[in-house]
Each structure stands twice: as structure tokens, then as C-alpha cells.
Short mmCIF file of C-alpha atoms and ligand atoms in Angstrom, two decimals:
data_model
loop_
_atom_site.label_atom_id
_atom_site.label_comp_id
_atom_site.label_asym_id
_atom_site.label_seq_id
_atom_site.Cartn_x
_atom_site.Cartn_y
_atom_site.Cartn_z
CA MET A 70 -2.81 0.21 -22.16
CA ARG A 71 -4.94 2.67 -20.22
CA SER A 72 -4.19 6.33 -19.81
CA ILE A 73 -5.47 9.23 -17.74
CA ILE A 74 -6.25 12.45 -19.58
CA VAL A 75 -6.07 15.58 -17.45
CA SER A 76 -6.99 19.14 -18.45
CA GLY A 77 -5.38 21.60 -16.11
CA PRO A 78 -4.89 23.62 -14.17
CA SER A 79 -7.56 22.66 -11.66
CA ARG A 80 -8.65 24.10 -8.38
CA LEU A 81 -10.11 21.40 -6.15
CA SER A 82 -13.10 21.85 -3.92
CA GLY A 83 -15.37 19.41 -2.11
CA SER A 84 -15.21 16.36 0.06
CA VAL A 85 -14.07 12.79 -0.41
CA CYS A 86 -14.92 9.65 1.54
CA VAL A 87 -11.83 7.46 1.84
CA PRO A 88 -12.18 3.87 0.50
CA GLY A 89 -10.81 0.68 2.06
CA ALA A 90 -7.06 0.18 2.19
CA LYS A 91 -5.26 -1.86 -0.47
CA ASN A 92 -2.41 -2.63 1.92
CA SER A 93 -4.85 -3.99 4.45
CA VAL A 94 -7.24 -6.00 2.31
CA LEU A 95 -4.50 -7.98 0.52
CA PRO A 96 -2.91 -9.62 3.61
CA ILE A 97 -6.41 -10.19 5.00
CA PHE A 98 -7.41 -12.02 1.80
CA ALA A 99 -4.39 -14.31 2.20
CA ALA A 100 -4.95 -14.87 5.93
CA SER A 101 -8.55 -15.91 5.20
CA LEU A 102 -7.14 -19.18 3.85
CA LEU A 103 -6.62 -20.19 7.50
CA CYS A 104 -10.27 -19.68 8.46
CA ALA A 105 -12.79 -22.52 8.45
CA GLY A 106 -16.05 -21.32 6.95
CA THR A 107 -16.92 -18.09 5.23
CA VAL A 108 -15.14 -14.77 5.64
CA THR A 109 -17.15 -11.73 4.59
CA LEU A 110 -15.24 -8.51 4.10
CA HIS A 111 -16.71 -5.05 3.74
CA ASN A 112 -15.13 -1.82 2.45
CA VAL A 113 -13.14 -3.82 -0.10
CA PRO A 114 -11.66 -1.48 -2.73
CA ARG A 115 -12.17 -2.69 -6.31
CA LEU A 116 -8.54 -2.63 -7.37
CA SER A 117 -6.67 -4.69 -9.94
CA ASP A 118 -4.54 -6.13 -7.11
CA VAL A 119 -7.72 -7.28 -5.34
CA SER A 120 -8.90 -8.95 -8.57
CA ALA A 121 -5.48 -10.63 -8.80
CA ALA A 122 -5.88 -11.89 -5.22
CA ALA A 123 -9.32 -13.29 -6.10
CA GLU A 124 -7.71 -15.07 -9.07
CA ILE A 125 -5.14 -16.63 -6.72
CA HIS A 126 -7.98 -17.92 -4.51
CA ALA A 127 -9.70 -19.40 -7.56
CA ALA A 128 -6.44 -21.03 -8.72
CA LEU A 129 -6.14 -22.67 -5.29
CA GLY A 130 -9.66 -24.06 -5.54
CA CYS A 131 -11.03 -21.54 -3.03
CA THR A 132 -14.01 -19.24 -3.46
CA ALA A 133 -13.60 -15.48 -3.71
CA VAL A 134 -16.69 -13.58 -4.78
CA LEU A 135 -16.42 -9.83 -5.20
CA ALA A 136 -19.70 -7.92 -5.18
CA GLY A 137 -19.58 -4.14 -4.95
CA HIS A 138 -17.37 -3.35 -2.01
CA ALA A 139 -17.85 -6.72 -0.34
CA ALA A 140 -15.92 -9.94 -0.71
CA VAL A 141 -17.06 -13.39 0.34
CA LEU A 142 -14.18 -15.81 0.76
CA CYS A 143 -14.17 -19.50 1.57
CA ALA A 144 -11.11 -21.74 1.59
CA ASP A 145 -12.78 -24.92 2.86
CA GLY A 146 -12.52 -26.60 -0.53
CA MET A 147 -8.89 -25.73 -1.26
CA THR A 148 -7.53 -28.19 -3.80
CA ALA A 149 -4.21 -26.76 -5.03
CA CYS A 150 -1.14 -25.56 -3.16
CA ASP A 151 0.85 -23.76 -5.83
CA ILE A 152 0.25 -20.23 -7.08
CA PRO A 153 0.72 -20.10 -10.87
CA HIS A 154 3.67 -17.90 -11.82
CA THR A 155 1.46 -15.68 -13.99
CA LEU A 156 -0.51 -14.75 -10.85
CA SER A 157 2.39 -14.35 -8.41
CA ALA A 158 4.07 -12.11 -10.99
CA LYS A 159 1.07 -9.79 -10.96
CA MET A 160 1.68 -8.35 -7.51
CA ARG A 161 4.07 -8.20 -4.60
CA SER A 162 1.29 -9.27 -2.26
CA SER A 163 1.41 -12.84 -3.58
CA VAL A 164 4.09 -13.24 -0.88
CA PHE A 165 1.31 -13.16 1.73
CA TYR A 166 0.21 -16.62 0.53
CA LEU A 167 3.51 -18.23 1.56
CA ALA A 168 2.57 -18.69 5.24
CA PRO A 169 -1.08 -19.77 4.76
CA LEU A 170 -0.09 -22.33 2.10
CA LEU A 171 2.71 -23.67 4.28
CA ILE A 172 0.30 -24.10 7.16
CA ARG A 173 -2.54 -25.58 5.11
CA THR A 174 -0.45 -27.98 3.00
CA GLY A 175 2.97 -28.38 4.66
CA ARG A 176 4.70 -26.84 1.66
CA ALA A 177 4.64 -23.60 -0.26
CA ALA A 178 6.35 -22.52 -3.43
CA LEU A 179 6.37 -19.01 -4.76
CA SER A 180 8.05 -17.75 -7.88
CA ALA A 181 9.31 -14.18 -7.75
CA PRO A 182 6.48 -11.94 -6.51
CA GLY A 183 5.73 -9.08 -8.89
CA GLY A 184 4.81 -5.54 -7.91
CA CYS A 185 6.07 -2.04 -8.50
CA ASN A 186 9.74 -1.67 -9.43
CA LEU A 187 10.84 0.31 -6.40
CA GLY A 188 14.27 -1.36 -6.30
CA PRO A 189 15.26 -4.76 -4.91
CA ARG A 190 12.50 -6.25 -2.76
CA PRO A 191 13.86 -9.43 -1.15
CA ILE A 192 11.65 -11.62 1.04
CA ASP A 193 14.43 -12.89 3.29
CA ILE A 194 12.77 -11.68 6.52
CA HIS A 195 9.52 -13.51 5.66
CA VAL A 196 11.50 -16.70 4.97
CA ASP A 197 13.91 -16.36 7.90
CA GLY A 198 11.04 -15.81 10.35
CA LEU A 199 9.13 -18.82 9.02
CA CYS A 200 12.29 -20.91 9.41
CA ALA A 201 12.53 -19.75 13.04
CA MET A 202 9.04 -21.28 13.42
CA GLY A 203 10.24 -24.61 12.03
CA ALA A 204 9.96 -24.27 8.25
CA GLN A 205 12.81 -25.40 6.01
CA VAL A 206 13.90 -23.88 2.73
CA VAL A 207 14.05 -26.52 0.00
CA GLN A 208 14.70 -24.20 -2.91
CA GLU A 209 15.78 -20.61 -3.19
CA GLY A 210 17.14 -18.45 -5.98
CA GLY A 211 16.09 -16.12 -8.72
CA GLY A 212 13.52 -14.60 -6.41
CA ALA A 213 11.73 -17.94 -5.99
CA SER A 214 11.30 -19.70 -2.67
CA ALA A 215 10.00 -23.11 -1.70
CA LEU A 216 9.49 -24.02 1.94
CA VAL A 217 8.29 -27.12 3.73
CA ALA A 218 6.96 -27.60 7.24
CA PRO A 219 5.78 -31.20 7.39
CA ASP A 220 5.33 -31.06 11.17
CA GLY A 221 3.65 -27.66 11.17
CA LEU A 222 5.04 -24.49 12.74
CA HIS A 223 5.94 -23.84 16.37
CA GLY A 224 6.07 -20.71 18.49
CA THR A 225 9.31 -18.78 18.70
CA ASP A 226 10.91 -15.57 19.91
CA TYR A 227 11.99 -13.74 16.76
CA THR A 228 13.46 -10.29 16.12
CA LEU A 229 13.01 -8.81 12.64
CA ARG A 230 16.23 -7.23 11.32
CA PHE A 231 14.08 -4.42 9.85
CA PRO A 232 10.41 -3.57 10.63
CA SER A 233 9.15 -4.81 7.27
CA VAL A 234 5.41 -4.37 6.92
CA GLY A 235 4.97 -7.45 4.76
CA ALA A 236 7.22 -9.70 6.84
CA THR A 237 5.42 -8.62 10.03
CA GLU A 238 2.13 -9.60 8.38
CA THR A 239 3.49 -12.95 7.18
CA LEU A 240 4.86 -13.83 10.62
CA LEU A 241 1.80 -12.57 12.48
CA THR A 242 -0.42 -14.75 10.29
CA ALA A 243 1.89 -17.76 10.68
CA ALA A 244 2.10 -17.33 14.46
CA CYS A 245 -1.68 -17.70 14.76
CA ALA A 246 -1.43 -21.25 13.44
CA ALA A 247 1.87 -22.16 15.12
CA ARG A 248 1.85 -24.36 18.24
CA GLY A 249 2.62 -22.34 21.36
CA THR A 250 3.48 -18.72 21.92
CA THR A 251 5.33 -16.51 19.44
CA VAL A 252 6.93 -13.21 20.37
CA LEU A 253 7.75 -11.02 17.37
CA ARG A 254 10.12 -8.14 18.14
CA GLY A 255 11.07 -5.16 16.01
CA VAL A 256 7.86 -5.47 14.02
CA ALA A 257 6.18 -2.85 11.82
CA GLU A 258 3.62 -0.67 13.62
CA GLU A 259 1.70 0.48 10.52
CA PRO A 260 -2.11 0.76 10.76
CA GLU A 261 -2.47 -2.00 8.16
CA VAL A 262 -0.62 -4.42 10.48
CA VAL A 263 -3.05 -3.44 13.23
CA ASP A 264 -5.96 -4.07 10.86
CA LEU A 265 -4.70 -7.56 10.02
CA ALA A 266 -4.34 -8.33 13.74
CA ARG A 267 -7.91 -7.14 14.33
CA PHE A 268 -9.18 -9.35 11.52
CA LEU A 269 -7.30 -12.38 12.86
CA ARG A 270 -8.63 -11.68 16.36
CA ALA A 271 -12.17 -11.48 14.99
CA ALA A 272 -11.52 -14.90 13.43
CA GLY A 273 -10.48 -16.32 16.82
CA ALA A 274 -6.76 -15.58 17.19
CA ASP A 275 -5.13 -14.56 20.49
CA ILE A 276 -2.91 -11.56 19.68
CA ALA A 277 -1.54 -8.75 21.84
CA GLY A 278 0.69 -5.78 21.13
CA GLU A 279 -0.18 -4.88 17.53
CA GLY A 280 0.65 -1.24 16.86
CA THR A 281 3.76 -1.52 19.05
CA SER A 282 7.20 -2.95 18.21
CA ARG A 283 6.42 -6.27 19.94
CA ILE A 284 3.55 -8.59 19.09
CA THR A 285 2.73 -11.68 21.15
CA VAL A 286 0.58 -14.45 19.69
CA ARG A 287 -0.69 -17.47 21.56
CA GLY A 288 -0.99 -19.75 18.57
CA GLY A 289 -2.85 -22.88 17.68
CA ARG A 290 -6.37 -21.63 18.25
CA PRO A 291 -8.73 -22.58 15.43
CA LEU A 292 -9.70 -19.70 13.16
CA PHE A 293 -13.26 -19.40 11.91
CA GLY A 294 -15.09 -17.44 9.27
CA THR A 295 -16.01 -13.94 10.36
CA GLU A 296 -17.32 -10.63 9.07
CA TYR A 297 -14.89 -7.73 8.98
CA THR A 298 -14.67 -4.16 7.66
CA VAL A 299 -11.35 -3.20 6.09
CA CYS A 300 -9.71 -0.02 7.43
CA PRO A 301 -9.54 3.17 5.33
CA ASP A 302 -6.72 3.87 2.89
CA ARG A 303 -4.51 6.61 4.33
CA ILE A 304 -2.53 6.80 1.07
CA VAL A 305 -5.63 7.59 -0.98
CA ALA A 306 -6.50 10.24 1.63
CA ALA A 307 -2.99 11.65 1.25
CA THR A 308 -3.36 11.70 -2.54
CA VAL A 309 -6.39 14.00 -2.28
CA LEU A 310 -4.71 16.25 0.31
CA CYS A 311 -1.53 16.60 -1.75
CA ALA A 312 -3.53 17.33 -4.90
CA ALA A 313 -5.48 20.10 -3.15
CA ALA A 314 -2.27 21.49 -1.65
CA GLY A 315 -0.55 21.68 -5.04
CA CYS A 316 -3.53 22.76 -7.15
CA GLY A 317 -5.08 25.07 -4.57
CA GLY A 318 -8.57 24.69 -3.18
CA GLU A 319 -10.46 23.48 -0.14
CA VAL A 320 -11.08 19.78 0.49
CA ILE A 321 -12.43 17.66 3.29
CA VAL A 322 -11.23 14.09 3.58
CA ASP A 323 -13.58 11.93 5.56
CA GLY A 324 -13.27 8.46 7.05
CA CYS A 325 -9.52 8.16 7.73
CA PRO A 326 -8.16 8.54 11.28
CA ALA A 327 -6.74 12.06 11.29
CA ALA A 328 -3.80 10.92 13.43
CA GLN A 329 -2.59 8.72 10.54
CA LEU A 330 -2.45 11.80 8.30
CA GLU A 331 -0.73 14.04 10.84
CA PRO A 332 2.85 13.51 9.52
CA LEU A 333 1.66 14.73 6.10
CA LEU A 334 -0.54 17.51 7.47
CA THR A 335 2.37 18.83 9.54
CA LEU A 336 4.51 19.11 6.39
CA LEU A 337 1.70 20.69 4.36
CA ARG A 338 1.16 23.29 7.11
CA ARG A 339 4.87 24.13 6.99
CA ALA A 340 4.51 24.53 3.23
CA GLY A 341 1.77 27.14 3.73
CA CYS A 342 -1.51 25.20 3.73
CA VAL A 343 -4.16 25.51 6.40
CA ALA A 344 -4.80 21.96 7.57
CA THR A 345 -7.11 21.11 10.44
CA THR A 346 -8.81 18.07 11.84
CA LEU A 347 -12.59 18.51 12.09
CA GLY A 348 -13.03 15.28 14.01
CA PRO A 349 -11.20 12.03 14.77
CA ARG A 350 -11.74 10.84 11.19
CA THR A 351 -12.06 14.10 9.26
CA ALA A 352 -9.28 16.32 7.93
CA ALA A 353 -9.72 19.61 6.09
CA LEU A 354 -7.16 21.38 3.97
CA SER A 355 -7.16 24.70 2.21
CA SER A 356 -4.39 25.99 -0.01
CA ASP A 357 -3.90 28.90 -2.36
CA GLY A 358 -1.57 26.68 -4.38
CA VAL A 359 1.44 28.87 -3.59
CA LEU A 360 3.60 26.67 -1.38
CA HIS A 361 7.00 27.04 0.23
CA GLY A 362 9.86 24.58 -0.12
CA LEU A 363 10.44 22.39 2.92
CA GLY A 364 14.19 21.84 2.79
CA LEU A 365 14.95 18.25 3.77
CA VAL A 366 12.09 15.80 4.36
CA GLN A 367 12.88 12.26 5.44
CA THR A 368 10.53 9.29 5.11
CA GLY A 369 10.37 6.70 7.86
CA VAL A 370 8.51 3.71 9.18
CA TYR A 371 5.27 4.40 11.09
CA PRO A 372 4.65 6.84 12.68
CA GLY A 373 7.16 8.62 10.42
CA PHE A 374 6.31 10.22 7.10
CA PRO A 375 5.33 7.24 4.88
CA THR A 376 7.37 6.31 1.83
CA ASP A 377 4.15 5.85 -0.17
CA MET A 378 3.26 9.52 0.37
CA ALA A 379 6.68 10.81 -0.72
CA PRO A 380 6.03 11.12 -4.50
CA LEU A 381 2.60 12.66 -3.75
CA LEU A 382 4.15 15.34 -1.55
CA GLY A 383 6.82 15.85 -4.19
CA ALA A 384 4.12 16.61 -6.77
CA ALA A 385 2.39 19.11 -4.46
CA LEU A 386 5.69 20.99 -4.02
CA LEU A 387 6.67 21.21 -7.71
CA ARG A 388 5.70 24.89 -7.94
CA ALA A 389 6.87 25.82 -4.43
CA ASP A 390 8.97 28.96 -4.07
CA GLY A 391 11.87 27.03 -2.56
CA MET A 392 13.52 23.66 -2.85
CA THR A 393 12.53 20.42 -1.14
CA VAL A 394 14.66 17.32 -0.93
CA ILE A 395 12.63 14.23 -0.01
CA ARG A 396 14.88 11.38 1.09
CA ASP A 397 13.57 7.82 1.11
CA THR A 398 15.85 5.11 2.44
CA ILE A 399 13.18 2.39 2.34
CA PHE A 400 13.06 1.87 -1.45
CA SER A 401 16.04 2.68 -3.69
CA ASN A 402 13.92 3.50 -6.76
CA ARG A 403 11.05 5.40 -5.13
CA PHE A 404 11.32 8.50 -7.33
CA ALA A 405 11.14 7.25 -10.91
CA CYS A 406 8.32 9.81 -11.34
CA ALA A 407 10.96 12.60 -11.39
CA ALA A 408 11.37 12.18 -15.17
CA GLY A 409 7.64 12.80 -15.69
CA PHE A 410 7.71 15.84 -13.38
CA ALA A 411 10.54 17.27 -15.51
CA GLU A 412 8.59 16.62 -18.73
CA LEU A 413 5.78 18.71 -17.24
CA GLY A 414 8.29 21.55 -16.95
CA ALA A 415 9.19 21.20 -13.29
CA ASN A 416 12.60 21.56 -11.72
CA ALA A 417 12.70 17.98 -10.54
CA ALA A 418 15.34 15.29 -10.37
CA ALA A 419 15.93 12.00 -8.63
CA SER A 420 19.39 11.69 -7.15
CA GLY A 421 20.35 8.57 -5.26
CA GLU A 422 17.68 8.02 -2.62
CA SER A 423 16.32 11.59 -2.93
CA LEU A 424 13.80 13.54 -4.96
CA ILE A 425 14.70 17.20 -5.46
CA VAL A 426 11.81 19.50 -6.45
CA GLY A 427 10.78 23.12 -6.38
CA GLY A 428 11.89 26.58 -7.32
CA ALA A 429 8.76 28.26 -8.66
CA CYS A 430 7.99 27.58 -12.31
CA ALA A 431 4.88 27.14 -14.40
CA LEU A 432 4.00 23.58 -15.33
CA ARG A 433 2.87 22.82 -18.88
CA ALA A 434 0.93 19.86 -20.27
CA ALA A 435 2.88 16.85 -21.49
CA CYS A 436 2.52 13.15 -22.19
CA VAL A 437 4.13 11.26 -19.33
CA SER A 438 4.33 7.65 -18.27
CA SER A 439 3.47 6.13 -14.86
CA PRO A 440 6.56 4.36 -13.57
CA ASP A 441 4.76 2.72 -10.63
CA LEU A 442 1.61 3.06 -8.50
CA ARG A 443 2.37 6.10 -6.31
CA GLY A 444 4.62 7.68 -8.92
CA GLY A 445 1.72 7.45 -11.38
CA ALA A 446 -0.68 9.08 -8.92
CA ALA A 447 1.90 11.81 -8.32
CA LEU A 448 2.02 12.48 -12.07
CA VAL A 449 -1.78 12.80 -12.14
CA ILE A 450 -1.49 15.44 -9.40
CA ALA A 451 1.26 17.23 -11.34
CA ALA A 452 -0.87 17.11 -14.51
CA MET A 453 -3.78 18.70 -12.59
CA MET A 454 -1.37 21.52 -11.66
CA SER A 455 -0.25 21.99 -15.30
CA GLU A 456 -1.63 24.26 -18.00
CA GLY A 457 -3.28 22.33 -20.86
CA GLU A 458 -4.16 18.70 -21.59
CA SER A 459 -1.75 16.11 -20.24
CA VAL A 460 -1.81 12.37 -20.71
CA VAL A 461 -0.55 9.99 -18.03
CA GLU A 462 0.12 6.68 -19.73
CA ASP A 463 0.50 3.23 -18.18
CA ALA A 464 -2.45 3.83 -15.88
CA GLN A 465 -2.51 0.11 -15.10
CA TYR A 466 0.01 0.87 -12.35
CA ILE A 467 -2.37 3.44 -10.86
CA ASP A 468 -5.26 0.93 -11.01
CA ARG A 469 -3.39 -1.23 -8.51
CA GLY A 470 -4.13 1.22 -5.73
CA TYR A 471 -6.97 3.49 -6.90
CA GLU A 472 -10.40 2.19 -7.91
CA ASP A 473 -10.82 4.96 -10.46
CA ILE A 474 -8.58 7.96 -10.00
CA ALA A 475 -10.66 10.00 -12.47
CA ALA A 476 -13.80 9.33 -10.42
CA LEU A 477 -11.92 10.21 -7.22
CA PHE A 478 -11.03 13.70 -8.48
CA ALA A 479 -13.89 14.56 -10.84
CA PRO A 480 -16.33 15.47 -8.00
CA LEU A 481 -13.70 17.91 -6.70
CA GLY A 482 -13.76 19.80 -9.99
CA ALA A 483 -10.84 18.21 -11.80
CA GLN A 484 -11.11 17.80 -15.58
CA ILE A 485 -9.95 14.23 -15.76
CA GLU A 486 -10.99 11.12 -17.63
CA THR A 487 -9.66 7.71 -18.50
CA GLY A 488 -8.74 6.75 -22.03
CA CYS A 489 -7.71 3.62 -23.86
CA GLY A 490 -4.68 3.08 -26.01
CA CYS A 491 -1.84 5.52 -26.30
CA PRO A 492 -3.18 9.00 -27.17
CA CYS A 493 0.37 10.44 -27.13
CA ALA A 494 1.40 8.26 -30.05
CA VAL A 495 -1.43 9.51 -32.25
C1 LIG B 172 4.38 -2.46 2.20
C2 LIG B 172 3.32 -1.75 1.42
C3 LIG B 172 3.93 -0.65 0.57
C4 LIG B 172 4.77 0.28 1.43
C5 LIG B 172 5.77 -0.50 2.25
C6 LIG B 172 6.52 0.35 3.26
C7 LIG B 172 1.73 -3.55 1.14
C8 LIG B 172 1.01 -4.46 0.22
N1 LIG B 172 2.63 -2.73 0.59
O1 LIG B 172 5.24 -3.05 1.25
O2 LIG B 172 2.89 0.08 -0.06
O3 LIG B 172 5.48 1.17 0.59
O4 LIG B 172 5.09 -1.52 3.01
O5 LIG B 172 5.64 1.01 4.10
O6 LIG B 172 1.46 -3.52 2.32
N2 LIG B 172 12.72 -5.95 2.92
C9 LIG B 172 13.77 -6.86 2.94
N3 LIG B 172 13.46 -8.15 3.20
C10 LIG B 172 12.20 -8.59 3.43
C11 LIG B 172 11.14 -7.65 3.40
C12 LIG B 172 11.43 -6.32 3.14
O7 LIG B 172 14.93 -6.49 2.73
O8 LIG B 172 11.99 -9.78 3.66
C13 LIG B 172 13.01 -4.54 2.61
C14 LIG B 172 12.36 -4.10 1.28
O9 LIG B 172 13.18 -4.45 0.19
C15 LIG B 172 12.25 -2.61 1.46
C16 LIG B 172 11.98 -2.48 2.97
O10 LIG B 172 12.40 -3.70 3.57
O11 LIG B 172 13.45 -2.00 1.14
C17 LIG B 172 10.54 -2.20 3.31
O12 LIG B 172 9.75 -3.25 2.81
P1 LIG B 172 8.39 -3.70 3.48
O13 LIG B 172 8.11 -2.89 4.70
O14 LIG B 172 8.40 -5.17 3.61
O15 LIG B 172 7.37 -3.27 2.38
P2 LIG B 172 6.27 -4.18 1.69
O16 LIG B 172 5.62 -5.04 2.71
O17 LIG B 172 6.83 -4.78 0.46
#
């Protein structure tokens, strides 16, 4: 078990260049199975979920070579069509392999995808949409799904019952290989969906409308190997901004479209920070660490305030001089980090779909446990705001979305390092 050891309080100062996006690179890895020849990706973050994806490629008999921040993928020699349960259980993103396997082999079986415990995470929209393209379910239950499509997939006009990011990516990928035209309505508009569409277009697909609620794909065009640069990770950018807001300091976040950060920056301005955009991909934030409560904040699908940023904002507002209620209706267990906030001395509680934080108080060091990826990062922020040496255990959750969270914050002046084992138990 890995842990993060944080000596606080910190004041953060400096600039950060945003790495490639986890939520973009993972569906692109899976979609690369449909490309003939070699796909070379740049700006690939070195995350445990990316390593897990590379293991899935290897288990399928495909090549996935990670070198620095590049990945070279080739699926020409694919030999297997099943993802071993041990690998699908490692991450939610194993679901992205359902469509490519179905298309490549006519069948696809997936045992329950793993991932953070944010509440129930069904894959019914992925499956229902694939069935609208001609797939049939041959087994379902216990989170597992097996589909067949012996005659391949065909174009369709399909409306998602909810703009699921993952299901949009599954159906977008599938539509590229389906015969005829597919119209997907009510789709997710997140930047990572747009990035997947751009990758698929670079590989030869005919796609229009990504970034809106309706995507049209003229399918059946062969996809070829290509070279592509993964988009920046707006959630990592938000992590740095929230940390600086809560700790106090001046930071510049470079490389992420400022427009993608605007929902967060608007809230941080209301809380008392000075947040500006210095250019189309550069945001600057300064904070004296004394923030105001925001009342009710509601997460939403893009371009709303993202669910992934909710625990990070919650951490920034722990010492605010008024209360904030952050309501997330996308995941029922988004705020498991509330218990760790409370252990650090904060007035914080999760209630139903809401996180309630604030009411000025001093935070003190404690040993806390990461409940999930963004909740773990939020606890690191809270520990940087706390007096004394804190330990954030179960850092393996944080590794899923941050290359090295200690290395991200150390150049900004944080006293933070990674440790092995369980220092709290000693
Ligand atoms: C993706 C992101 C995750 C982010 C989330 C919402 C990746 C790898 N992960 O997750 O970081 O928090 O979008 O922005 O991109 N749902 C169903 N049936 C389905 C699919 C989803 O009921 O078939 C529900 C989910 O249970 C959840 C909601 O829809 O309550 C949103 O899920 P979705 O947008 O699909 O999120 P993910 O793709 O899992």
C-alpha cells in the first residue's frame, strides 16, 4: 500500500504544465484496436490505469509499448477476444473494449468492470446502444455482459437516456465500424468525447457534431494507424487550482483550454480568489487562503461544473467562513472523502447526494484514507491546508489519475512525498 505524506500548511506558488487526460487516453487506447497498422500517441500520462490498459492489449495479443509520454499501439496481431477478469476488474475503462472486441471478433464478454466505488455504475446504455446497432445480448447479470454481432453492426438513430460520457464513447467508436450512418442523440459533450472523435477522424473516420448533443457518423470507412496527441487533463488542472485556492498562493496552470476551467474559476472567484485567464490555454489564480462559503453548488454534465471537480472544490472550501453544499446527482457515493475531511478537523459531512463543508476552523494533521481517485486527491489538498504531518493512505487510488501527485505539488512549494506501507499503523 502506498501513502502520501504531507507536511502542512503550505502556501503554493509557481506554474504547472497540465499532463494528458486520463479520461481521454483510455477510450483512445481501446478504439485503437480498430485501426490497421500502428497508432502512436503523445502526451500519454503514466498512470496505473494506462498500465492496466496496456496489460489488456497484451492479453489480447496486441502490442502496447509505453515509452515516456508516448505509446505505440498495434492490434494487427490480435489473437484473443476475452479480457481476463483480473484486468477488467482493475478499472472502469475496461468497458471501452466491449465495442472494439465485438467489431473485431463478432463477440465480446466483459466481467464486471472495476473502478472507483462512486455508487452503482451500470453499463446498460453502452449495451442498449450496441443492441440498437444489431448486437445481441447472450449473457447478462452480476455486472457481466456478453454480446454477439455475427453479422457486424449497422447504422442506427439512437437517443441516449442520459448523456453518459462512457456510453457516448462506446457508441461513437462502434458507429465508425458500423455499416451506414449512425445518428447519436442526447450524447455527452465533454472535451474527452471531442478528443476521441478527433482521434478517430485522424484514423480515417467520418464524424460530425462532436461537442454538441448530436453526433453523426458515416460508418464503415477503414481506420488506419495514425499519430495523435492526447488532450490535456482538466481535472488535474482543477486539482492545482483548488489546492492554491485553499492553501493560499499564486499559481499559473498552463496547457489546458481556459474555457474548460471556467465553471470552476467562476466558483473560485465567488469564493474570494482572483482568477484570470492569461491566454486561451493559461489560467492564473491567486488566493489569500481565506475563502467564503458558496451556498449551494450543483454539479452537472458539460459545460456544467464537473462531478470530478466536486471533492476538490470541497477541500478548498473547508476553512471558508461560510457553508457550502455541493450537490452531485451523477454519482451517489461521490463524497466518501467527507470522513477524511472530518478527521482533519473540518466541519464536513456527506448527506445523501451532497457534501456539506465550511464554517471557519483550523485543520490539524491526521492519518486519513483515500476512498477513491478524486476523493484521495481532495484529501491531499486538505492535508496541505492542515497544520502538521498528515498521511493519506491508499494512494493507489490517486495513482489512477495522477502520475505522481507529490511531484505535481513539490515544485509549487508543498512539503509532500510518497511513502510505502502504512505509516499510520506504526
Ligand atoms: C466518465 C469519467 C469520470 C467522470 C464521469 C462523469 C472516464 C474514464 N471517466 O465516467 O471520471 O466522473 O464520466 O463525467 O471517462 N450510467 C448508467 N448507465 C450507463 C452508463 C452510465 O446508468 O450505461 C450512469 C452512471 O452510473 C452514472 C452516470 O450515468 O451515474 C454518469 O456516468 P458516465 O457519464 O457514463 O461516467 P463514466 O463514463 O463512467
